[in-house]
CSV table of C-alpha atoms in Angstrom, one decimal:
chain,number,residue,atom,x,y,z
A,1479,MET,CA,80.5,129.0,117.3
A,1480,ASN,CA,80.0,130.2,113.7
A,1481,LEU,CA,83.1,128.2,112.7
A,1482,TYR,CA,81.6,125.0,114.2
A,1483,ILE,CA,78.4,125.6,112.3
A,1484,ILE,CA,80.3,125.9,109.1
A,1485,TYR,CA,82.2,122.7,109.8
A,1486,ILE,CA,78.9,120.9,110.5
A,1487,LEU,CA,77.3,122.3,107.3
A,1488,ILE,CA,80.4,121.1,105.2
A,1489,ALA,CA,80.2,117.7,106.8
A,1490,VAL,CA,76.4,117.4,106.0
A,1491,LEU,CA,77.1,118.7,102.5
A,1492,LEU,CA,79.8,116.1,101.9
A,1493,PHE,CA,77.6,113.3,103.3
A,1494,SER,CA,74.7,114.4,101.1
A,1495,PHE,CA,76.9,114.4,98.1
A,1496,THR,CA,78.3,110.9,98.8
A,1497,ALA,CA,74.7,109.5,99.3
A,1498,ALA,CA,73.4,111.2,96.1
A,1499,PHE,CA,76.4,109.9,94.2
A,1500,ALA,CA,75.9,106.4,95.5
A,1501,LEU,CA,72.3,106.4,94.3
A,1502,PHE,CA,73.3,107.8,90.9
A,1503,GLY,CA,76.3,105.4,90.7
A,1504,VAL,CA,74.2,102.3,91.3
A,1505,TYR,CA,71.7,103.4,88.7
A,1506,ALA,CA,74.4,104.3,86.2
A,1507,GLU,CA,76.2,101.0,86.7
A,1508,ARG,CA,73.0,99.1,86.1
A,1509,LYS,CA,72.4,101.0,82.9
A,1510,VAL,CA,76.1,100.6,81.7
A,1511,ALA,CA,75.9,96.9,82.4
A,1512,ALA,CA,72.7,96.6,80.5
A,1513,PHE,CA,74.1,98.5,77.5
A,1514,ILE,CA,77.2,96.3,77.4
A,1515,GLN,CA,75.1,93.2,77.7
A,1516,ASP,CA,72.5,94.4,75.2
A,1517,ARG,CA,69.7,94.7,77.8
A,1518,LEU,CA,67.6,97.6,79.0
A,1519,GLY,CA,68.3,97.6,82.7
A,1520,PRO,CA,65.9,99.2,85.2
A,1521,MET,CA,62.8,100.5,83.3
A,1522,GLU,CA,59.7,100.2,85.6
A,1523,THR,CA,60.3,102.4,88.6
A,1524,GLY,CA,60.2,106.0,87.4
A,1525,LYS,CA,61.1,107.3,83.9
A,1526,TYR,CA,63.6,104.8,82.5
A,1527,GLY,CA,63.9,103.3,85.9
A,1528,SER,CA,65.4,106.5,87.4
A,1529,LEU,CA,63.7,105.9,90.8
A,1530,GLN,CA,64.8,102.3,91.1
A,1531,THR,CA,67.7,103.1,93.5
A,1532,ILE,CA,65.5,105.3,95.7
A,1533,ALA,CA,63.0,102.4,95.9
A,1534,ASP,CA,65.9,100.1,96.9
A,1535,ILE,CA,67.2,102.4,99.7
A,1536,LEU,CA,63.6,102.8,101.0
A,1537,LYS,CA,63.3,99.0,101.1
A,1538,MET,CA,66.7,98.7,102.9
A,1539,LEU,CA,65.6,101.3,105.5
A,1540,GLN,CA,62.6,99.1,106.4
A,1541,LYS,CA,64.6,95.9,106.8
A,1542,GLU,CA,65.6,94.6,110.3
A,1543,PHE,CA,69.2,94.2,111.5
A,1544,ILE,CA,69.9,90.5,111.5
A,1545,VAL,CA,73.0,89.5,113.6
A,1546,PRO,CA,74.1,85.9,113.4
A,1547,ALA,CA,73.9,84.2,116.7
A,1548,ALA,CA,77.6,83.2,116.8
A,1549,ALA,CA,78.9,86.6,115.5
A,1550,ASP,CA,81.1,89.0,117.4
A,1551,LYS,CA,78.3,91.6,117.9
A,1552,ILE,CA,80.6,94.6,118.5
A,1553,LEU,CA,82.9,94.0,115.5
A,1554,PHE,CA,79.9,93.1,113.3
A,1555,ALA,CA,78.1,96.3,114.2
A,1556,ALA,CA,81.2,98.6,114.0
A,1557,ALA,CA,82.6,97.3,110.7
A,1558,PRO,CA,80.1,99.1,108.3
A,1559,VAL,CA,80.6,102.4,110.2
A,1560,ILE,CA,84.4,102.2,110.0
A,1561,ILE,CA,84.3,101.2,106.3
A,1562,PHE,CA,82.1,104.2,105.5
A,1563,LEU,CA,83.9,106.7,107.7
A,1564,SER,CA,87.3,105.8,106.3
A,1565,VAL,CA,86.1,106.8,102.8
A,1566,TYR,CA,83.9,109.7,103.9
A,1567,MET,CA,86.7,111.4,105.8
A,1568,GLY,CA,89.0,111.2,102.8
A,1569,PHE,CA,86.8,113.8,101.0
A,1570,ALA,CA,87.7,116.4,103.6
A,1571,ALA,CA,91.1,117.3,102.0
A,1572,LEU,CA,90.0,117.3,98.3
A,1573,PRO,CA,89.9,120.6,96.5
A,1574,TRP,CA,86.8,121.1,94.3
A,1575,ALA,CA,87.7,124.5,92.8
A,1576,PRO,CA,90.0,127.5,93.4
A,1577,GLY,CA,89.5,128.3,97.1
A,1578,ALA,CA,86.9,125.5,97.6
A,1579,VAL,CA,88.5,122.8,99.8
A,1580,PRO,CA,86.8,121.6,103.0
A,1581,ALA,CA,90.1,121.3,104.9
A,1582,SER,CA,93.3,122.7,103.4
A,1583,LEU,CA,96.1,120.4,104.6
A,1584,ASN,CA,99.7,120.8,103.7
A,1585,ILE,CA,100.0,117.0,103.9
A,1586,GLY,CA,96.7,116.3,101.9
A,1587,VAL,CA,98.1,113.5,99.8
A,1588,PHE,CA,99.4,111.6,102.8
A,1589,TYR,CA,96.2,112.2,104.8
A,1590,VAL,CA,93.9,110.9,102.0
A,1591,PHE,CA,96.1,107.9,101.4
A,1592,ALA,CA,96.3,107.1,105.1
A,1593,ILE,CA,92.6,107.5,105.9
A,1594,ILE,CA,91.4,105.3,103.0
A,1595,SER,CA,93.8,102.5,104.1
A,1596,VAL,CA,91.6,102.1,107.2
A,1597,GLU,CA,88.9,100.6,105.0
A,1598,SER,CA,90.7,97.3,104.9
A,1599,ILE,CA,90.5,97.1,108.7
A,1600,GLY,CA,86.7,97.6,108.6
A,1601,ILE,CA,86.4,94.9,105.9
A,1602,LEU,CA,88.5,92.5,108.0
A,1603,MET,CA,86.3,93.3,111.0
A,1604,ALA,CA,83.2,92.5,108.9
A,1605,GLY,CA,84.6,89.2,107.7
A,1606,TRP,CA,85.9,88.1,111.1
A,1607,GLY,CA,82.9,89.4,113.1
A,1608,SER,CA,80.4,87.6,110.9
A,1609,ASN,CA,81.7,84.2,112.0
A,1610,ASN,CA,81.1,83.0,108.4
A,1611,LYS,CA,83.8,81.2,106.5
A,1612,TYR,CA,82.9,82.9,103.2
A,1613,SER,CA,82.9,86.3,104.9
A,1614,LEU,CA,86.3,85.6,106.6
A,1615,LEU,CA,87.8,84.5,103.3
A,1616,GLY,CA,86.5,87.6,101.6
A,1617,GLY,CA,88.0,89.8,104.4
A,1618,LEU,CA,91.4,88.1,104.3
A,1619,ARG,CA,91.5,88.4,100.5
A,1620,SER,CA,90.6,92.1,100.7
A,1621,VAL,CA,93.4,92.8,103.2
A,1622,ALA,CA,96.0,91.0,101.1
A,1623,GLN,CA,94.8,92.8,98.0
A,1624,VAL,CA,94.5,96.3,99.5
A,1625,VAL,CA,97.9,96.1,101.3
A,1626,SER,CA,99.6,94.9,98.2
A,1627,TYR,CA,98.1,97.4,95.7
A,1628,GLU,CA,98.6,100.3,98.0
A,1629,ILE,CA,102.4,100.0,97.3
A,1630,PRO,CA,102.3,100.7,93.6
A,1631,ALA,CA,99.5,103.2,94.0
A,1632,GLY,CA,101.4,105.1,96.6
A,1633,ILE,CA,104.7,105.1,94.6
A,1634,ALA,CA,102.8,106.3,91.5
A,1635,LEU,CA,101.4,109.2,93.5
A,1636,VAL,CA,104.9,110.0,94.9
A,1637,SER,CA,106.0,110.3,91.2
A,1638,ALA,CA,103.5,113.1,90.7
A,1639,VAL,CA,104.3,114.7,94.1
A,1640,MET,CA,108.0,114.8,93.2
A,1641,ILE,CA,107.2,116.8,90.1
A,1642,ALA,CA,104.8,119.2,92.1
A,1643,GLN,CA,107.1,119.4,95.1
A,1644,SER,CA,104.1,119.6,97.4
A,1645,LEU,CA,101.8,117.3,99.4
A,1646,ASP,CA,99.0,120.0,99.5
A,1647,LEU,CA,96.4,118.9,97.0
A,1648,GLN,CA,95.3,122.5,96.3
A,1649,VAL,CA,98.8,123.5,95.5
A,1650,ILE,CA,99.2,120.5,93.2
A,1651,ALA,CA,96.0,121.5,91.4
A,1652,VAL,CA,97.0,125.2,91.0
A,1653,ARG,CA,100.3,124.3,89.3
A,1654,GLN,CA,98.5,122.5,86.4
A,1655,GLY,CA,96.8,125.6,84.9
A,1656,VAL,CA,97.0,129.3,84.0
A,1657,THR,CA,96.9,130.2,87.7
A,1658,ALA,CA,100.3,128.6,88.3
A,1659,THR,CA,103.0,130.9,89.8
A,1660,GLU,CA,105.9,128.9,88.3
A,1661,THR,CA,106.9,128.0,84.8
A,1662,ILE,CA,105.1,125.0,83.3
A,1663,LYS,CA,106.6,123.2,80.4
A,1664,PHE,CA,104.8,120.8,78.0
A,1665,LEU,CA,106.9,117.6,77.9
A,1666,GLY,CA,109.7,119.6,79.5
A,1667,PHE,CA,110.5,121.9,76.6
A,1668,TRP,CA,107.5,124.2,75.6
A,1669,ASP,CA,106.5,126.9,78.1
A,1670,VAL,CA,102.7,126.6,78.5
A,1671,SER,CA,102.4,128.7,81.7
A,1672,LYS,CA,100.1,131.2,79.9
A,1673,THR,CA,98.5,128.7,77.6
A,1674,GLY,CA,97.1,126.3,80.2
A,1675,GLY,CA,94.5,123.8,79.3
A,1676,PHE,CA,95.3,120.1,79.1
A,1677,LEU,CA,98.8,121.0,78.0
A,1678,ALA,CA,99.6,122.0,81.5
A,1679,TRP,CA,98.4,118.8,83.2
A,1680,HIS,CA,100.9,116.7,85.0
A,1681,VAL,CA,100.6,113.8,82.5
A,1682,PHE,CA,101.8,116.2,79.8
A,1683,GLN,CA,104.4,118.0,81.9
A,1684,ALA,CA,106.4,114.8,82.2
A,1685,PRO,CA,105.5,111.9,79.8
A,1686,HIS,CA,106.3,109.1,82.3
A,1687,LEU,CA,103.5,110.4,84.5
A,1688,ILE,CA,101.1,108.9,81.9
A,1689,ILE,CA,102.4,105.5,82.9
A,1690,ALA,CA,102.3,106.5,86.6
A,1691,TYR,CA,98.6,107.4,86.2
A,1692,ILE,CA,97.8,104.1,84.5
A,1693,ILE,CA,99.5,102.3,87.4
A,1694,TYR,CA,97.5,104.3,89.9
A,1695,PHE,CA,94.3,103.7,88.0
A,1696,ILE,CA,94.8,99.9,87.9
A,1697,ALA,CA,95.8,99.9,91.6
A,1698,SER,CA,92.8,102.1,92.5
A,1699,LEU,CA,90.4,99.4,91.0
A,1700,ALA,CA,92.0,96.9,93.4
A,1701,GLU,CA,91.6,99.4,96.3
A,1702,CYS,CA,87.9,99.7,95.5
A,1703,ASN,CA,87.5,95.9,95.2
A,1704,ARG,CA,86.2,96.5,91.6
A,1705,ALA,CA,86.4,94.0,88.8
A,1706,PRO,CA,88.7,92.5,87.6
A,1707,PHE,CA,90.0,92.7,91.2
A,1708,ASP,CA,86.7,91.9,93.0
A,1709,ILE,CA,87.8,88.6,94.5
A,1710,PRO,CA,86.9,89.8,98.1
A,1711,GLU,CA,83.2,89.8,97.0
A,1712,ALA,CA,83.4,87.0,94.4
A,1713,GLU,CA,79.7,85.9,94.2
A,1714,SER,CA,80.7,82.7,92.3
A,1715,GLU,CA,82.9,81.5,95.2
A,1716,LEU,CA,82.0,83.4,98.4
A,1717,VAL,CA,78.3,84.1,98.0
A,1718,ALA,CA,79.0,87.9,98.5
A,1719,GLY,CA,82.2,87.8,100.4
A,1720,PHE,CA,82.8,89.9,103.5
A,1721,HIS,CA,79.3,91.4,103.5
A,1722,THR,CA,77.4,88.1,103.2
A,1723,GLU,CA,75.7,88.4,106.6
A,1724,TYR,CA,74.7,92.1,106.5
A,1725,THR,CA,71.2,93.3,106.0
A,1726,GLY,CA,69.3,96.6,105.8
A,1727,LEU,CA,71.1,99.9,106.5
A,1728,ARG,CA,74.4,98.1,107.4
A,1729,PHE,CA,74.5,96.6,104.0
A,1730,ALA,CA,73.6,100.0,102.5
A,1731,PHE,CA,76.5,101.7,104.3
A,1732,ILE,CA,78.9,99.1,102.9
A,1733,PHE,CA,77.7,99.8,99.3
A,1734,LEU,CA,77.6,103.6,100.0
A,1735,ALA,CA,81.3,103.3,100.9
A,1736,GLU,CA,82.1,101.3,97.8
A,1737,TYR,CA,80.6,103.9,95.4
A,1738,SER,CA,82.0,106.8,97.4
A,1739,MET,CA,85.5,105.1,97.2
A,1740,MET,CA,85.2,105.0,93.4
A,1741,PHE,CA,84.6,108.7,93.3
A,1742,LEU,CA,87.3,109.4,95.9
A,1743,VAL,CA,90.1,107.5,94.2
A,1744,GLY,CA,89.0,108.9,90.8
A,1745,MET,CA,89.2,112.4,92.2
A,1746,VAL,CA,92.7,111.9,93.7
A,1747,GLY,CA,93.9,110.7,90.3
A,1748,VAL,CA,92.3,113.7,88.6
A,1749,ILE,CA,93.9,116.2,91.1
A,1750,LEU,CA,97.4,114.7,90.9
A,1751,PHE,CA,97.6,113.8,87.2
A,1752,LEU,CA,94.7,115.3,85.1
A,1753,GLY,CA,94.8,118.9,86.1
A,1754,GLY,CA,92.4,118.9,89.0
A,1755,TRP,CA,89.8,121.6,88.7
A,1756,ASN,CA,91.7,123.3,85.9
A,1757,SER,CA,90.1,123.7,82.5
A,1758,PRO,CA,91.1,121.3,79.7
A,1759,LEU,CA,90.6,124.2,77.2
A,1760,PRO,CA,93.9,126.1,76.4
A,1761,ASN,CA,94.4,129.8,75.5
A,1762,ILE,CA,94.8,130.0,71.7
A,1763,GLY,CA,96.1,133.4,70.7
A,1764,THR,CA,93.5,136.0,71.6
A,1765,LEU,CA,91.0,133.3,72.4
A,1766,LYS,CA,91.5,133.0,76.1
A,1767,LEU,CA,89.5,129.8,76.7
A,1768,ALA,CA,91.5,128.7,79.8
A,1769,ASP,CA,91.1,132.2,81.4
A,1770,TRP,CA,87.4,132.3,80.7
A,1771,THR,CA,86.7,128.7,82.0
A,1772,THR,CA,88.7,129.0,85.2
A,1773,GLY,CA,87.0,129.9,88.5
A,1774,LEU,CA,84.9,128.6,91.3
A,1775,ALA,CA,81.8,127.4,89.4
A,1776,TRP,CA,83.9,126.2,86.4
A,1777,GLY,CA,86.3,124.4,88.7
A,1778,ILE,CA,83.4,122.3,90.3
A,1779,VAL,CA,82.1,121.6,86.8
A,1780,TRP,CA,85.5,120.4,85.5
A,1781,THR,CA,86.2,118.3,88.6
A,1782,LEU,CA,82.8,116.6,88.3
A,1783,LEU,CA,83.1,115.9,84.6
A,1784,LYS,CA,86.7,114.5,84.9
A,1785,VAL,CA,85.9,112.3,87.8
A,1786,LEU,CA,82.6,111.0,86.3
A,1787,LEU,CA,84.6,110.0,83.2
A,1788,VAL,CA,87.0,108.1,85.3
A,1789,VAL,CA,84.1,106.4,87.2
A,1790,GLY,CA,82.5,105.6,83.8
A,1791,ALA,CA,85.8,103.8,82.8
A,1792,GLN,CA,85.7,101.9,86.1
A,1793,MET,CA,82.2,100.7,85.3
A,1794,TRP,CA,83.1,99.8,81.7
A,1795,ILE,CA,86.0,97.7,82.9
A,1796,ARG,CA,83.9,95.9,85.4
A,1797,TRP,CA,81.5,94.6,82.8
A,1798,THR,CA,84.2,93.9,80.2
A,1799,LEU,CA,87.1,92.0,81.9
A,1800,PRO,CA,86.9,88.7,83.7
A,1801,ARG,CA,87.9,88.4,87.3
A,1802,LEU,CA,91.6,87.6,88.0
A,1803,ARG,CA,92.6,84.6,90.1
A,1804,ILE,CA,94.4,85.5,93.4
A,1805,ASP,CA,97.8,84.4,92.0
A,1806,GLN,CA,97.3,86.5,88.8
A,1807,LEU,CA,96.3,89.4,91.0
A,1808,MET,CA,99.5,89.2,93.2
A,1809,ASN,CA,101.8,88.6,90.2
A,1810,LEU,CA,100.4,91.7,88.5
A,1811,CYS,CA,101.0,93.8,91.6
A,1812,TRP,CA,104.5,92.6,92.7
A,1813,LYS,CA,106.1,91.7,89.3
A,1814,VAL,CA,104.6,94.3,87.0
A,1815,LEU,CA,103.1,97.4,88.7
A,1816,THR,CA,105.5,97.8,91.6
A,1817,PRO,CA,108.7,97.7,89.5
A,1818,LEU,CA,107.1,100.1,87.0
A,1819,ALA,CA,106.0,102.4,89.8
A,1820,PHE,CA,109.6,102.5,91.2
A,1821,LEU,CA,110.9,103.3,87.7
A,1822,CYS,CA,108.5,106.2,87.4
A,1823,MET,CA,109.5,107.5,90.8
A,1824,LEU,CA,113.2,107.3,89.7
A,1825,ILE,CA,112.5,109.1,86.4
A,1826,SER,CA,110.5,111.8,88.4
A,1827,GLY,CA,113.6,112.6,90.5
A,1828,VAL,CA,115.9,112.8,87.4
A,1829,TRP,CA,113.2,114.8,85.5
A,1830,ARG,CA,112.9,117.4,88.3
A,1831,LEU,CA,116.6,117.8,88.6
A,1832,MET,CA,117.6,117.8,84.9
A,1833,VAL,CA,114.6,119.1,83.0
A,1834,MET,CA,112.5,121.3,85.2
């Protein structure tokens, strides 16, 4: 019984975190957009508009559920739940610090990648169930986009997995810092097992993993339907895309999933490429910075800081680059990212055999 109570508490904690991050993310995005466009953003509700997103969610909670008369009511109602759950369940296998992982899975990478793929089914259900041509087009676009970009993203992750020789996300994180039990070499020649810090991160253990991470980051933007890959919700063409007909709490769940997805894909990239919860500070002589800044509390701090930097980059890109056309989006995926990802995977195999 105590075990079940712990599981429930972890589930509530993760949901609370995703909800809090979504509120923070919407506010942060408005402020980032305002800064880039030389505006102020939200200013009236709370200090510097800090309560604006809370006011927005309270407004959504009061709105009625409107279901179009010709909609498929079951698909229409189930879609936001499936979209959110597919993202929310992905957090279960992510390690936040040494010994702090909700569910330690020896196939963690595979699990996370598989569960977030279900989101595209929810988006298609939302588009089809709405019985709206704009929503249907948005849903079809999203499926085409997500299915395409999952290929280079998955191959880029395999490149890191081949170096780590494990699918367990906690094991992958451990081998990128001073707690590693095997020899870690910076760029394949300098032993940094006792030095740690950023020198031990995967992107510096094998230089081609920098390219693999860039491929993954670009593909993750498409996975999140974020600009410049936001054609499923292109307001200029599709009103709002697959969620055009949604109101109230159902609409809130879809946006909660979108911002949670931003954090999730950012955290997966951090764990596989950027050291996970390991400190970026190396040991320098008698100054044991990596040793001092490695532990449970420090691990959570480093994880949050790294992921928030990645999320900040996602927001910056959204308000900087124009939206791609569908043909440009597919060309980038199949003609550029996928061949590069395969090349990275090939180099990972050679690197593991010949250098490590």
